[in-house]
Amino acid sequence: MPLPKAELHLHIEGTLEPELAFELAARNGVTLPYPDTEQLREAYAFDDLQSFLNLYYELMAVLITEQDFEALADAYLTRAAAQGVRHAEIFFDPQAHLARGVSMETVVEGLWRALSRSEETHGVSTRLILCFLRDQSARSALETLAAAKPYLDRITGVGLDSAEVGHPPAKFREVYEQAAALGLRRVAHAGEEGPPEYITEALDVLGVERVDHGLRCVEDPALVARLVRDRTPLTLCPLSNVRLRTVDTLADHPLPAMLEAGLMCTVNSDDPAYFGGYAGDNFDAVRTALGLTDDRLRELARNSFLASFLEDEEELRTRYLAEVEAYVFPA
Ligand code: HPA
Ligand code: ZN
């Protein structure tokens, strides 16, 4: 039995496995620029975030109907459950779909078909987080939030993703103010490829409650002290960092030093179909490469539930935390 955990940094479009991509392409009459799954997988050698994003957006062409989004989410939840994920807070990128003529309704209702029965089917509770693409305009983000208004009963929060450098958090001040006024929770990617100043700005200007990645905080001791003091959760994605060359090898990952410094770290999978593994695979990889103790792994799992947006279901959080404390690691 795997360690129970919450997944807090997961792009649903990044769970599109090559097999499902080809299946949906055939169903929808879409031609992918790769002859088969094997040659598609060969394209998964990335130099940086942008080289990944190019493929990530290209493959989304196969996602057209509600059934496609439902199949995508169902496939993810099946895999996540098998790796001990008990709760998943799932990002989606509506602008990438709206731009292709796929409506907000299709995306949200399709995902919701899978999410609404997930506790029953997979034993995984879920939340949805709408992400704005930071390399698009602030106006486009405002239009996207407006388009999401009929679906806010299905959406817990907003996030910020896509190409980071050159698109600082402050660009999205207004849409985050509106999101806060609508009662939405706020997170943002910051300090993945961008500088530590973007992390500070996400906290100060956007009012985020968690920082996605946040890896480059280690370059600024005053920022680390602040994040430790405030117990601000960081949603780290170790396998993603290796594949996008944010760190050289997993053995060089600063996770152990970050935990030692008292940062509230969590371990997540980001885009598992592209980066070589789901949540449990990330836990296994850091345990092996970084020699994390069972106590540290338990701390990471505990943090994931503490950092989750389960305020409206505290009894569920309490139950998950009890599962973490009761977990017996295999000898
Ligand atoms: N970083 C930024 N944007 C993204 C990512 C990521 O790792 N995955 C999907 N969109
Ligand atoms: Zn991400």
Tab-separated table of C-alpha atoms and ligand atoms in Angstrom:
chain	number	residue	atom	x	y	z
A	1	MET	CA	0.000	0.000	0.000
A	2	PRO	CA	1.442	3.377	-0.981
A	3	LEU	CA	1.771	6.339	1.410
A	4	PRO	CA	-1.491	8.385	1.368
A	5	LYS	CA	-0.946	11.832	-0.124
A	6	ALA	CA	-2.624	14.851	-1.711
A	7	GLU	CA	-1.603	16.027	-5.164
A	8	LEU	CA	-1.586	19.842	-5.231
A	9	HIS	CA	0.275	20.595	-8.457
A	10	LEU	CA	-1.134	18.712	-11.402
A	11	HIS	CA	-2.074	20.060	-14.830
A	12	ILE	CA	-4.828	17.809	-16.151
A	13	GLU	CA	-3.678	18.456	-19.740
A	14	GLY	CA	-0.246	17.203	-18.646
A	15	THR	CA	-1.712	13.782	-17.848
A	16	LEU	CA	-2.455	13.075	-21.523
A	17	GLU	CA	-0.556	9.825	-22.166
A	18	PRO	CA	0.459	9.107	-25.796
A	19	GLU	CA	-1.918	6.116	-26.015
A	20	LEU	CA	-4.934	8.236	-25.042
A	21	ALA	CA	-3.756	11.069	-27.338
A	22	PHE	CA	-3.840	8.707	-30.334
A	23	GLU	CA	-7.146	7.203	-29.261
A	24	LEU	CA	-8.790	10.639	-29.013
A	25	ALA	CA	-7.136	11.770	-32.257
A	26	ALA	CA	-8.696	8.796	-34.089
A	27	ARG	CA	-12.085	9.391	-32.465
A	28	ASN	CA	-12.059	13.085	-33.433
A	29	GLY	CA	-10.437	12.838	-36.875
A	30	VAL	CA	-7.391	14.835	-35.734
A	31	THR	CA	-4.015	14.093	-37.313
A	32	LEU	CA	-1.072	14.264	-34.927
A	33	PRO	CA	2.328	15.183	-36.396
A	34	TYR	CA	3.804	11.890	-35.090
A	35	PRO	CA	3.275	8.464	-36.702
A	36	ASP	CA	2.929	6.497	-33.433
A	37	THR	CA	3.222	6.607	-29.648
A	38	GLU	CA	6.855	5.557	-29.750
A	39	GLN	CA	7.929	8.466	-31.947
A	40	LEU	CA	5.777	10.821	-29.924
A	41	ARG	CA	7.569	9.681	-26.753
A	42	GLU	CA	10.873	10.457	-28.462
A	43	ALA	CA	9.779	14.098	-28.631
A	44	TYR	CA	9.778	14.172	-24.804
A	45	ALA	CA	13.398	15.339	-24.559
A	46	PHE	CA	13.025	18.900	-23.320
A	47	ASP	CA	15.596	21.673	-23.002
A	48	ASP	CA	13.508	23.989	-20.846
A	49	LEU	CA	9.947	24.962	-19.942
A	50	GLN	CA	9.152	26.474	-23.374
A	51	SER	CA	10.235	23.392	-25.317
A	52	PHE	CA	7.849	21.333	-23.180
A	53	LEU	CA	5.000	23.859	-23.486
A	54	ASN	CA	5.204	23.724	-27.286
A	55	LEU	CA	4.394	19.992	-27.282
A	56	TYR	CA	1.924	20.317	-24.392
A	57	TYR	CA	-0.193	22.840	-26.338
A	58	GLU	CA	0.187	20.933	-29.624
A	59	LEU	CA	-1.224	17.675	-28.209
A	60	MET	CA	-4.251	19.422	-26.710
A	61	ALA	CA	-5.695	19.456	-30.259
A	62	VAL	CA	-7.161	16.004	-29.563
A	63	LEU	CA	-9.313	17.264	-26.648
A	64	ILE	CA	-12.588	18.382	-28.185
A	65	THR	CA	-15.700	16.968	-26.507
A	66	GLU	CA	-16.928	16.625	-22.923
A	67	GLN	CA	-16.245	12.894	-23.212
A	68	ASP	CA	-12.597	13.640	-24.062
A	69	PHE	CA	-12.100	15.745	-20.923
A	70	GLU	CA	-13.951	13.132	-18.889
A	71	ALA	CA	-11.721	10.343	-20.256
A	72	LEU	CA	-8.612	12.423	-19.516
A	73	ALA	CA	-9.609	13.064	-15.897
A	74	ASP	CA	-10.759	9.481	-15.343
A	75	ALA	CA	-7.459	8.101	-16.615
A	76	TYR	CA	-5.550	10.455	-14.302
A	77	LEU	CA	-7.661	9.622	-11.241
A	78	THR	CA	-7.214	5.882	-11.865
A	79	ARG	CA	-3.424	6.249	-11.967
A	80	ALA	CA	-3.310	8.677	-9.040
A	81	ALA	CA	-5.421	6.407	-6.821
A	82	ALA	CA	-3.079	3.489	-7.535
A	83	GLN	CA	-0.187	5.626	-6.239
A	84	GLY	CA	-1.825	6.583	-2.936
A	85	VAL	CA	-3.344	9.937	-3.965
A	86	ARG	CA	-6.392	10.469	-1.717
A	87	HIS	CA	-7.090	14.097	-2.697
A	88	ALA	CA	-6.221	15.959	-5.920
A	89	GLU	CA	-6.378	19.707	-6.608
A	90	ILE	CA	-6.353	19.798	-10.379
A	91	PHE	CA	-5.247	22.665	-12.636
A	92	PHE	CA	-6.783	23.252	-16.030
A	93	ASP	CA	-5.904	25.757	-18.770
A	94	PRO	CA	-9.171	27.049	-20.309
A	95	GLN	CA	-7.482	29.648	-22.533
A	96	ALA	CA	-5.646	26.901	-24.410
A	97	HIS	CA	-9.020	25.319	-25.224
A	98	LEU	CA	-11.053	28.489	-25.840
A	99	ALA	CA	-8.429	29.485	-28.435
A	100	ARG	CA	-9.200	26.247	-30.318
A	101	GLY	CA	-12.951	26.830	-30.261
A	102	VAL	CA	-13.640	24.495	-27.315
A	103	SER	CA	-15.996	26.166	-24.847
A	104	MET	CA	-15.596	26.693	-21.113
A	105	GLU	CA	-18.739	24.597	-20.677
A	106	THR	CA	-17.244	21.627	-22.552
A	107	VAL	CA	-14.042	21.742	-20.501
A	108	VAL	CA	-15.572	22.234	-17.048
A	109	GLU	CA	-18.557	19.932	-17.508
A	110	GLY	CA	-16.379	17.245	-19.084
A	111	LEU	CA	-13.879	17.322	-16.217
A	112	TRP	CA	-16.753	17.501	-13.729
A	113	ARG	CA	-18.273	14.262	-15.031
A	114	ALA	CA	-15.168	12.446	-13.795
A	115	LEU	CA	-14.510	14.583	-10.702
A	116	SER	CA	-18.056	14.497	-9.346
A	117	ARG	CA	-17.986	10.697	-8.983
A	118	SER	CA	-14.287	10.380	-8.119
A	119	GLU	CA	-14.674	9.807	-4.370
A	120	GLU	CA	-17.035	6.966	-5.127
A	121	THR	CA	-15.172	5.509	-8.115
A	122	HIS	CA	-11.549	6.108	-7.174
A	123	GLY	CA	-11.580	7.040	-3.479
A	124	VAL	CA	-10.049	10.398	-4.430
A	125	SER	CA	-11.603	13.727	-3.405
A	126	THR	CA	-10.938	16.584	-5.808
A	127	ARG	CA	-10.881	20.331	-6.373
A	128	LEU	CA	-10.537	22.289	-9.634
A	129	ILE	CA	-8.192	25.263	-10.048
A	130	LEU	CA	-8.527	27.459	-13.145
A	131	CYS	CA	-5.133	28.648	-14.394
A	132	PHE	CA	-4.459	31.793	-16.402
A	133	LEU	CA	-1.771	31.580	-19.075
A	134	ARG	CA	0.745	34.237	-18.018
A	135	ASP	CA	2.182	34.616	-21.542
A	136	GLN	CA	-1.231	35.867	-22.675
A	137	SER	CA	-2.579	39.319	-21.848
A	138	ALA	CA	-4.070	40.495	-18.558
A	139	ARG	CA	-7.228	41.313	-20.519
A	140	SER	CA	-7.479	37.719	-21.741
A	141	ALA	CA	-7.209	36.517	-18.132
A	142	LEU	CA	-10.057	38.868	-17.141
A	143	GLU	CA	-12.192	37.553	-20.020
A	144	THR	CA	-11.444	33.992	-18.956
A	145	LEU	CA	-12.535	34.626	-15.377
A	146	ALA	CA	-15.730	36.247	-16.710
A	147	ALA	CA	-16.388	33.172	-18.900
A	148	ALA	CA	-15.950	30.932	-15.836
A	149	LYS	CA	-18.562	32.757	-13.734
A	150	PRO	CA	-21.414	30.299	-14.512
A	151	TYR	CA	-19.204	27.430	-13.286
A	152	LEU	CA	-17.838	28.833	-10.022
A	153	ASP	CA	-19.670	26.191	-7.989
A	154	ARG	CA	-17.240	23.706	-9.563
A	155	ILE	CA	-14.069	25.828	-9.252
A	156	THR	CA	-12.174	26.306	-5.973
A	157	GLY	CA	-9.393	28.637	-7.002
A	158	VAL	CA	-7.244	30.314	-9.612
A	159	GLY	CA	-3.622	29.767	-10.589
A	160	LEU	CA	-1.053	31.141	-13.007
A	161	ASP	CA	1.030	28.987	-15.357
A	162	SER	CA	2.810	28.776	-18.742
A	163	ALA	CA	6.008	30.637	-19.728
A	164	GLU	CA	7.205	32.408	-16.580
A	165	VAL	CA	10.190	34.596	-17.442
A	166	GLY	CA	9.131	38.056	-18.641
A	167	HIS	CA	5.604	37.611	-17.262
A	168	PRO	CA	5.790	38.686	-13.605
A	169	PRO	CA	2.856	38.097	-11.259
A	170	ALA	CA	1.988	41.812	-10.997
A	171	LYS	CA	0.698	41.664	-14.585
A	172	PHE	CA	-2.315	39.793	-13.146
A	173	ARG	CA	-3.099	41.988	-10.128
A	174	GLU	CA	-6.585	42.915	-11.308
A	175	VAL	CA	-7.805	39.418	-12.185
A	176	TYR	CA	-6.537	38.088	-8.832
A	177	GLU	CA	-8.387	40.916	-7.042
A	178	GLN	CA	-11.556	39.909	-8.857
A	179	ALA	CA	-10.970	36.229	-8.079
A	180	ALA	CA	-10.521	37.035	-4.379
A	181	ALA	CA	-13.745	39.056	-4.411
A	182	LEU	CA	-15.522	36.016	-5.888
A	183	GLY	CA	-14.298	33.905	-2.961
A	184	LEU	CA	-11.762	31.926	-4.997
A	185	ARG	CA	-8.529	30.596	-3.467
A	186	ARG	CA	-5.310	31.865	-5.031
A	187	VAL	CA	-2.097	30.116	-6.053
A	188	ALA	CA	0.510	30.890	-8.730
A	189	HIS	CA	3.543	29.303	-10.330
A	190	ALA	CA	6.571	31.350	-9.288
A	191	GLY	CA	10.291	30.690	-9.028
A	192	GLU	CA	10.356	27.732	-11.411
A	193	GLU	CA	12.435	29.419	-14.123
A	194	GLY	CA	11.693	32.947	-12.915
A	195	PRO	CA	13.656	34.774	-10.187
A	196	PRO	CA	12.878	34.760	-6.439
A	197	GLU	CA	11.395	38.271	-6.833
A	198	TYR	CA	8.454	36.682	-8.670
A	199	ILE	CA	7.715	34.610	-5.543
A	200	THR	CA	7.674	37.733	-3.371
A	201	GLU	CA	5.454	39.485	-5.908
A	202	ALA	CA	3.011	36.545	-6.055
A	203	LEU	CA	2.673	36.758	-2.261
A	204	ASP	CA	2.495	40.560	-1.987
A	205	VAL	CA	0.575	41.536	-5.124
A	206	LEU	CA	-1.569	38.473	-5.879
A	207	GLY	CA	-2.093	37.320	-2.284
A	208	VAL	CA	-1.363	33.673	-3.068
A	209	GLU	CA	-1.770	31.087	-0.309
A	210	ARG	CA	0.551	28.532	-1.896
A	211	VAL	CA	3.440	28.919	-4.302
A	212	ASP	CA	3.665	26.429	-7.167
A	213	HIS	CA	7.291	25.297	-7.547
A	214	GLY	CA	8.877	28.176	-5.597
A	215	LEU	CA	12.159	26.353	-6.075
A	216	ARG	CA	14.283	29.468	-6.598
A	217	CYS	CA	13.394	30.857	-3.154
A	218	VAL	CA	16.611	29.149	-2.025
A	219	GLU	CA	18.543	31.993	-3.694
A	220	ASP	CA	17.079	34.553	-1.263
A	221	PRO	CA	17.616	33.823	2.469
A	222	ALA	CA	15.217	36.591	3.566
A	223	LEU	CA	12.493	35.100	1.388
A	224	VAL	CA	13.173	31.619	2.790
A	225	ALA	CA	12.850	33.062	6.322
A	226	ARG	CA	9.521	34.638	5.393
A	227	LEU	CA	8.151	31.425	3.823
A	228	VAL	CA	9.252	29.422	6.890
A	229	ARG	CA	7.707	31.949	9.294
A	230	ASP	CA	4.393	32.021	7.434
A	231	ARG	CA	4.407	28.274	6.725
A	232	THR	CA	3.651	29.066	3.081
A	233	PRO	CA	3.307	25.762	1.221
A	234	LEU	CA	5.509	25.153	-1.815
A	235	THR	CA	4.282	22.606	-4.355
A	236	LEU	CA	7.552	21.134	-5.596
A	237	CYS	CA	7.724	18.842	-8.640
A	238	PRO	CA	11.074	17.019	-8.568
A	239	LEU	CA	10.790	14.910	-11.746
A	240	SER	CA	9.528	17.963	-13.637
A	241	ASN	CA	12.561	19.947	-12.473
A	242	VAL	CA	14.900	17.297	-13.887
A	243	ARG	CA	13.068	16.983	-17.228
A	244	LEU	CA	12.880	20.772	-17.723
A	245	ARG	CA	16.496	21.121	-16.604
A	246	THR	CA	15.782	23.347	-13.643
A	247	VAL	CA	18.108	21.019	-11.732
A	248	ASP	CA	20.873	18.909	-13.320
A	249	THR	CA	19.987	15.604	-11.692
A	250	LEU	CA	17.570	14.495	-8.996
A	251	ALA	CA	20.526	14.037	-6.646
A	252	ASP	CA	21.127	17.819	-6.957
A	253	HIS	CA	17.567	18.715	-5.973
A	254	PRO	CA	17.444	21.152	-3.028
A	255	LEU	CA	14.452	19.388	-1.395
A	256	PRO	CA	16.443	17.988	1.569
A	257	ALA	CA	17.979	21.400	2.297
A	258	MET	CA	14.580	23.049	1.943
A	259	LEU	CA	13.047	20.635	4.465
A	260	GLU	CA	16.031	21.147	6.768
A	261	ALA	CA	15.447	24.923	6.538
A	262	GLY	CA	11.885	24.389	7.760
A	263	LEU	CA	10.061	25.156	4.507
A	264	MET	CA	6.618	23.623	4.119
A	265	CYS	CA	7.374	21.483	1.065
A	266	THR	CA	5.051	19.163	-0.813
A	267	VAL	CA	5.951	16.738	-3.628
A	268	ASN	CA	3.817	16.662	-6.776
A	269	SER	CA	3.907	15.515	-10.385
A	270	ASP	CA	3.124	18.641	-12.516
A	271	ASP	CA	2.696	16.981	-15.947
A	272	PRO	CA	3.158	13.280	-15.210
A	273	ALA	CA	2.596	11.971	-18.758
A	274	TYR	CA	5.533	14.089	-19.924
A	275	PHE	CA	7.920	14.034	-16.975
A	276	GLY	CA	8.213	10.351	-16.174
A	277	GLY	CA	5.871	9.796	-13.296
A	278	TYR	CA	2.841	10.374	-11.115
A	279	ALA	CA	2.777	11.474	-7.470
A	280	GLY	CA	3.926	8.145	-6.041
A	281	ASP	CA	6.716	7.950	-8.623
A	282	ASN	CA	7.928	11.384	-7.476
A	283	PHE	CA	7.917	10.239	-3.831
A	284	ASP	CA	9.806	7.055	-4.759
A	285	ALA	CA	12.316	9.012	-6.841
A	286	VAL	CA	13.193	11.529	-4.111
A	287	ARG	CA	13.412	8.793	-1.493
A	288	THR	CA	15.899	6.871	-3.625
A	289	ALA	CA	17.923	9.750	-5.070
A	290	LEU	CA	17.969	11.972	-1.982
A	291	GLY	CA	17.886	9.347	0.768
A	292	LEU	CA	14.863	10.863	2.513
A	293	THR	CA	13.944	9.117	5.759
A	294	ASP	CA	10.510	7.658	6.436
A	295	ASP	CA	9.901	10.579	8.831
A	296	ARG	CA	10.601	13.075	6.029
A	297	LEU	CA	8.308	11.211	3.626
A	298	ARG	CA	5.579	11.229	6.255
A	299	GLU	CA	6.153	14.977	6.748
A	300	LEU	CA	5.739	15.542	2.987
A	301	ALA	CA	2.479	13.571	2.976
A	302	ARG	CA	1.204	15.396	6.080
A	303	ASN	CA	2.101	18.752	4.498
A	304	SER	CA	0.162	17.887	1.359
A	305	PHE	CA	-3.094	17.528	3.319
A	306	LEU	CA	-2.377	20.522	5.558
A	307	ALA	CA	-1.738	22.681	2.459
A	308	SER	CA	-4.840	21.450	0.621
A	309	PHE	CA	-7.996	23.516	0.231
A	310	LEU	CA	-10.153	21.225	2.371
A	311	GLU	CA	-11.487	23.938	4.710
A	312	ASP	CA	-15.048	23.077	3.734
A	313	GLU	CA	-14.470	19.403	4.564
A	314	GLU	CA	-12.254	19.426	7.659
A	315	GLU	CA	-13.458	15.966	8.708
A	316	LEU	CA	-12.033	14.615	5.439
A	317	ARG	CA	-8.674	16.301	6.100
A	318	THR	CA	-8.651	14.864	9.627
A	319	ARG	CA	-9.288	11.381	8.236
A	320	TYR	CA	-6.505	11.700	5.651
A	321	LEU	CA	-4.049	12.994	8.255
A	322	ALA	CA	-4.894	10.031	10.490
A	323	GLU	CA	-4.154	7.704	7.540
A	324	VAL	CA	-0.744	9.348	7.149
A	325	GLU	CA	0.092	8.932	10.855
A	326	ALA	CA	-1.072	5.291	10.834
A	327	TYR	CA	0.873	4.406	7.688
A	328	VAL	CA	3.495	1.672	8.112
A	329	PHE	CA	6.390	1.916	5.654
A	330	PRO	CA	7.400	-1.373	4.029
A	331	ALA	CA	10.532	-2.791	5.635
B	1	HPA	N1	5.195	25.320	-15.603
B	1	HPA	C1	4.474	26.319	-16.136
B	1	HPA	N2	3.384	26.118	-16.835
B	1	HPA	C2	2.965	24.880	-17.024
B	1	HPA	C3	3.650	23.809	-16.501
B	1	HPA	C4	4.824	24.044	-15.743
B	1	HPA	O1	5.513	23.131	-15.249
B	1	HPA	N3	2.970	22.708	-16.870
B	1	HPA	C5	1.888	23.107	-17.567
B	1	HPA	N4	1.882	24.424	-17.680
B	2	ZN	ZN	3.023	23.355	-13.101
